[in-house]
CSV table of C-alpha atoms in Angstrom, one decimal:
chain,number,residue,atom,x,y,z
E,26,UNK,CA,-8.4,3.5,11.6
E,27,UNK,CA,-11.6,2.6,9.5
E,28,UNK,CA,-12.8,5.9,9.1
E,29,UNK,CA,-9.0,7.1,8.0
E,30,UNK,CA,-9.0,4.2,5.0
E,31,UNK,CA,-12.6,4.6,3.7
E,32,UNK,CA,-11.8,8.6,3.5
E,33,UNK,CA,-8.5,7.7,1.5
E,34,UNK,CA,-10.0,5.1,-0.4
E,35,UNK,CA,-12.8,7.0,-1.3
E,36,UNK,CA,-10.2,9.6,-2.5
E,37,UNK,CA,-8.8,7.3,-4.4
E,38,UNK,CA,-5.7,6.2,-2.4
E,39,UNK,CA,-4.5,2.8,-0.9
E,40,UNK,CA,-5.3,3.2,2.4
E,41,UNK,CA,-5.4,5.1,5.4
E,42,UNK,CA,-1.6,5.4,6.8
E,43,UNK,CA,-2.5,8.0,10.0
E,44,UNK,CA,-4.3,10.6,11.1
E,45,UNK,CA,-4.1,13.2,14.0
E,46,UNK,CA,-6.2,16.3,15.3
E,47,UNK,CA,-4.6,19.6,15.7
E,48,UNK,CA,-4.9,23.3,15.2
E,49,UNK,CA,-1.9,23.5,13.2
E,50,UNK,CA,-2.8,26.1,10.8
E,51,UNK,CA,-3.5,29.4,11.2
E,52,UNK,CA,-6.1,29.1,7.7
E,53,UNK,CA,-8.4,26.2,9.9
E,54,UNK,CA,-10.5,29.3,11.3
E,55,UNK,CA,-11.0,30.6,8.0
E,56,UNK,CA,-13.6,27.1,6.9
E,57,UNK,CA,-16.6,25.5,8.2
E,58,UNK,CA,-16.3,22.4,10.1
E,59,UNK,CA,-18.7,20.5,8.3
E,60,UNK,CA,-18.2,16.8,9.1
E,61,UNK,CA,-18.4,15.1,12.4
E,62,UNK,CA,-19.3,11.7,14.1
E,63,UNK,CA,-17.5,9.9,11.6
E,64,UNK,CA,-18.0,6.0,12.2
E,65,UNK,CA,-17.1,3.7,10.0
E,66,UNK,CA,-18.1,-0.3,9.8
E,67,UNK,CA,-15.2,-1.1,7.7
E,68,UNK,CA,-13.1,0.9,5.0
E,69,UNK,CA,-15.6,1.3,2.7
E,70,UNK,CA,-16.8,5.0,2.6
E,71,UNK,CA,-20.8,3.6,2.1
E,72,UNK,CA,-20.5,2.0,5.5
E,73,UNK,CA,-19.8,5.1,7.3
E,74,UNK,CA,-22.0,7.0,9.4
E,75,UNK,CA,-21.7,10.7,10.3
E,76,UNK,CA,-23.1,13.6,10.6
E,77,UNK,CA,-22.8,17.5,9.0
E,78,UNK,CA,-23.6,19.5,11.9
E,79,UNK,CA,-20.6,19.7,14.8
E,80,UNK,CA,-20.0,20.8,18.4
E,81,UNK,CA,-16.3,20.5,17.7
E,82,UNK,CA,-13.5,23.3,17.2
E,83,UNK,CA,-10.8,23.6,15.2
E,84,UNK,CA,-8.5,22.2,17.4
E,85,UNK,CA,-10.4,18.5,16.6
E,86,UNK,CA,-9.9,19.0,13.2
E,87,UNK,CA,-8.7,16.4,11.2
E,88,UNK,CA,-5.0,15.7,9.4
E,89,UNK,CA,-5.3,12.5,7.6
E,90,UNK,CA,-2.4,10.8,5.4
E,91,UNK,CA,-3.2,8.5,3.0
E,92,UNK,CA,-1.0,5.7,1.1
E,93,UNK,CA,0.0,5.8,-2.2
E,94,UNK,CA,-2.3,7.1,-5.0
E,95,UNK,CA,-4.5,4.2,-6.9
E,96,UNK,CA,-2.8,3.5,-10.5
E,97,UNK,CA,0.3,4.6,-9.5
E,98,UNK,CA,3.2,3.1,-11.7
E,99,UNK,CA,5.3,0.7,-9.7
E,100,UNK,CA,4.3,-2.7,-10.2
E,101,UNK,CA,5.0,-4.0,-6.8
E,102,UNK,CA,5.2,-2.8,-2.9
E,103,UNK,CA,5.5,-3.6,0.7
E,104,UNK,CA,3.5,-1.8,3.4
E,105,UNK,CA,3.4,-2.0,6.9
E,106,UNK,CA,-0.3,-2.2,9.1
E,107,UNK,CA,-0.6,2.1,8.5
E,108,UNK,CA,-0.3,1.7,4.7
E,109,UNK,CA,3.2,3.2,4.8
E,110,UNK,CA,5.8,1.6,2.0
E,111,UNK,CA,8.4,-0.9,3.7
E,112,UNK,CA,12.0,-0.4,2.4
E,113,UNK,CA,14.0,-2.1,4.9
E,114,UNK,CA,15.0,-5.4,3.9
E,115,UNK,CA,13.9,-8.2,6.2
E,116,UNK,CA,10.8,-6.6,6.9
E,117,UNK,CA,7.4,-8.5,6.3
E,118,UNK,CA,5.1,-6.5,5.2
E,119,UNK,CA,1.6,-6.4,3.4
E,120,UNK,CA,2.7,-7.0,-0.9
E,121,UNK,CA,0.7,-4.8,-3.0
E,122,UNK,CA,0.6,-5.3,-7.0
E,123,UNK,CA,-0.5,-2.0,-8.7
E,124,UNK,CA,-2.2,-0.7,-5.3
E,125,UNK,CA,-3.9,-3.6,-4.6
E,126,UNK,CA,-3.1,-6.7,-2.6
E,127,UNK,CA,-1.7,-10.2,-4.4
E,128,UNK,CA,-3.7,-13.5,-3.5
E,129,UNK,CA,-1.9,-16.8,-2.5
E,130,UNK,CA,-3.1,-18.8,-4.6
E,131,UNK,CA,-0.3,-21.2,-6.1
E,132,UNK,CA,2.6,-18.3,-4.5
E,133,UNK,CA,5.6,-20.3,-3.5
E,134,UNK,CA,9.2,-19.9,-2.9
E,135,UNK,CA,9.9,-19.2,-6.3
E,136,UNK,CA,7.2,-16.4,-6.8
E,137,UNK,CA,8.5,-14.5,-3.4
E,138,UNK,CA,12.4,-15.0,-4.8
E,139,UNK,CA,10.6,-13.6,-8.1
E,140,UNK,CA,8.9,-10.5,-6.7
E,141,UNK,CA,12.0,-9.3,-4.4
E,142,UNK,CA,13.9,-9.2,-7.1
E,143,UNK,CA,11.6,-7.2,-9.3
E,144,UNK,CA,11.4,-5.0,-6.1
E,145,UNK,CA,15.3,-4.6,-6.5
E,146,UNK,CA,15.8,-7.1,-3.2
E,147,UNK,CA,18.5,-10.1,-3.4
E,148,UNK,CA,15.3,-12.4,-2.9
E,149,UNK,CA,12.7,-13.8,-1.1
E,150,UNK,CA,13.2,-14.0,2.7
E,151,UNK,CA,10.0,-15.3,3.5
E,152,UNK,CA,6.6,-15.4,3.3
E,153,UNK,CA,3.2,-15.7,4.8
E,154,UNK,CA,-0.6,-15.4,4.2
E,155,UNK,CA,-3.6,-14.4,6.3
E,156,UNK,CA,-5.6,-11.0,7.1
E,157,UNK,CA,-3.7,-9.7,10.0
E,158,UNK,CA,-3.9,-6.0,8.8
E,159,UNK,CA,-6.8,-3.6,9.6
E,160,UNK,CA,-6.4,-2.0,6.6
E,161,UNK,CA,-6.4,-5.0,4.0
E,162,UNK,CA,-9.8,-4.4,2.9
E,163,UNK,CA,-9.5,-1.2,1.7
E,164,UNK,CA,-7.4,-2.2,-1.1
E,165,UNK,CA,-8.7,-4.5,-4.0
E,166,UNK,CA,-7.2,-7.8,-4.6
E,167,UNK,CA,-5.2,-7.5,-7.9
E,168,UNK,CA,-3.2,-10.8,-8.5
E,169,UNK,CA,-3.8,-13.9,-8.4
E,170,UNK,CA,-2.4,-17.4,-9.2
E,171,UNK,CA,1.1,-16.4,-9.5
E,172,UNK,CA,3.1,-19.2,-10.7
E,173,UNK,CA,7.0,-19.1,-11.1
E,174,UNK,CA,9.3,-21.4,-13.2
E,175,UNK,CA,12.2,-19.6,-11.9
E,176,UNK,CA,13.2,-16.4,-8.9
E,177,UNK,CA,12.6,-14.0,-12.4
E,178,UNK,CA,9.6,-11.9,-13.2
E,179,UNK,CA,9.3,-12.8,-16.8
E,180,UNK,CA,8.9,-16.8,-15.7
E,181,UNK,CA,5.6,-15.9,-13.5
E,182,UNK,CA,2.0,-16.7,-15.2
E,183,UNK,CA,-0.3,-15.2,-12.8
E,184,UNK,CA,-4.0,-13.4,-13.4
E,185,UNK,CA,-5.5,-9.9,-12.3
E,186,UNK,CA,-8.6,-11.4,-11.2
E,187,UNK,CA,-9.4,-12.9,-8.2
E,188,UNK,CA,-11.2,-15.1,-6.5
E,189,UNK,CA,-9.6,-14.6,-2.5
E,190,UNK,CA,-11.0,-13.3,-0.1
E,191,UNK,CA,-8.3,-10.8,2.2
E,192,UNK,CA,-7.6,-14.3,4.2
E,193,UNK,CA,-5.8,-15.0,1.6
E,194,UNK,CA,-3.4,-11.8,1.1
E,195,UNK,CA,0.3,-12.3,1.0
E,196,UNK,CA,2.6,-10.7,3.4
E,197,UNK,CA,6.7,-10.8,1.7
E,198,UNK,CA,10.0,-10.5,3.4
E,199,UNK,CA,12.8,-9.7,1.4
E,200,UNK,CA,16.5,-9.8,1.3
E,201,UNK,CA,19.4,-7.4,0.7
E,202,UNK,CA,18.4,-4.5,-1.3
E,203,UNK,CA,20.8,-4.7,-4.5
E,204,UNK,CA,23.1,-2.2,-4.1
E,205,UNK,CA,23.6,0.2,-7.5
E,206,UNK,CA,27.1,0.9,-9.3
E,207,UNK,CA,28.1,3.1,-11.6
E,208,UNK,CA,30.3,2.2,-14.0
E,209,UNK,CA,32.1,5.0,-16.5
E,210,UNK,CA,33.8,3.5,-18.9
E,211,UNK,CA,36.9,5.5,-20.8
E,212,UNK,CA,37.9,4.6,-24.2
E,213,UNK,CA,41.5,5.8,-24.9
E,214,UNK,CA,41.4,7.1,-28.6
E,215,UNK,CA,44.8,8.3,-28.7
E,216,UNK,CA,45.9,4.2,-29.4
């Protein structure tokens, strides 16, 4: 778990989703094993112990996958404990804001309404705060002190610095996801 999200992290993703050992590939005896005894303190790569000689084989050799890639462009997400995006409706998950995680600070009702919607939900099922997720500190906290006038984006104030601490991180359930039409309109120019 730890070592997974401070090795994505370090690479520059969200978080570590899963990992597995295997000789899958026939290419793993063709390079050096040159990591082992990873341990990590917590999902920062500097807190991480480990050592470049092994006793291993290829068959211990690691397949991690991250989450999504820092400074990706969707505003907002949902991700369950492994880092992996939520897009069932009704499903609390961790809410992420740029890759990083959104502080409760003055979130309410009318923020969570606001957010599902931007995230193409009905609205706002639910939500909760607190650090229930091993992976939460391996993102940064990116918003804070959301404040809504109405369920819409464009009514929030809010700032991209904080001062939470993970405790603080909000976890969002959402409603129905809208569902998409397409609409062809035909013009009769022989009136």
């Amino acid at each position: 778990g730890l070592a997974a999200a401070a090795i994505c992290k370090k690479m520059n993703f969200t978080g570590g989703a899963s990992w597995t050992s295997d000789e899958s590939f026939e290419i793993q005896s063709s390079y050096e094993i040159n990591l082992d005894d990873v341990d990590c303190e917590s999902a920062e790569w500097e807190n991480c112990t480990f050592t470049e000689e092994d006793n291993c084989g290829h068959s211990e050799d690691v397949f991690l996958s991250c989450g999504e890639k820092r400074g990706s462009t969707e505003l907002f997400s949902l991700v369950d404990s492994e880092g992996n995006k939520i897009s069932e409706e009704g499903q609390l998950g961790l809410l992420l804001y740029k890759g990083g995680t959104v502080c409760d600070d003055s979130f309410d009702g009318l923020a969570a309404a606001a957010i599902c919607k931007k995230m193409n939900f009905t609205g706002g099922a639910s939500w909760t705060s607190d650090e229930s997720f091993e992976i939460q500190s391996s993102y940064e906290i990116n918003l804070d002190d959301v404040d809504c006038d109405s369920g819409e984006w464009e009514s929030c104030s809010f700032t991209e610095e904080a001062n939470c601490a993970h405790s603080e991180d909000v976890f969002l359930s959402c409603g129905e996801k809208r569902k998409k039409y397409r609409l062809r309109l035909c013009v009769d120019t022989t009136a």
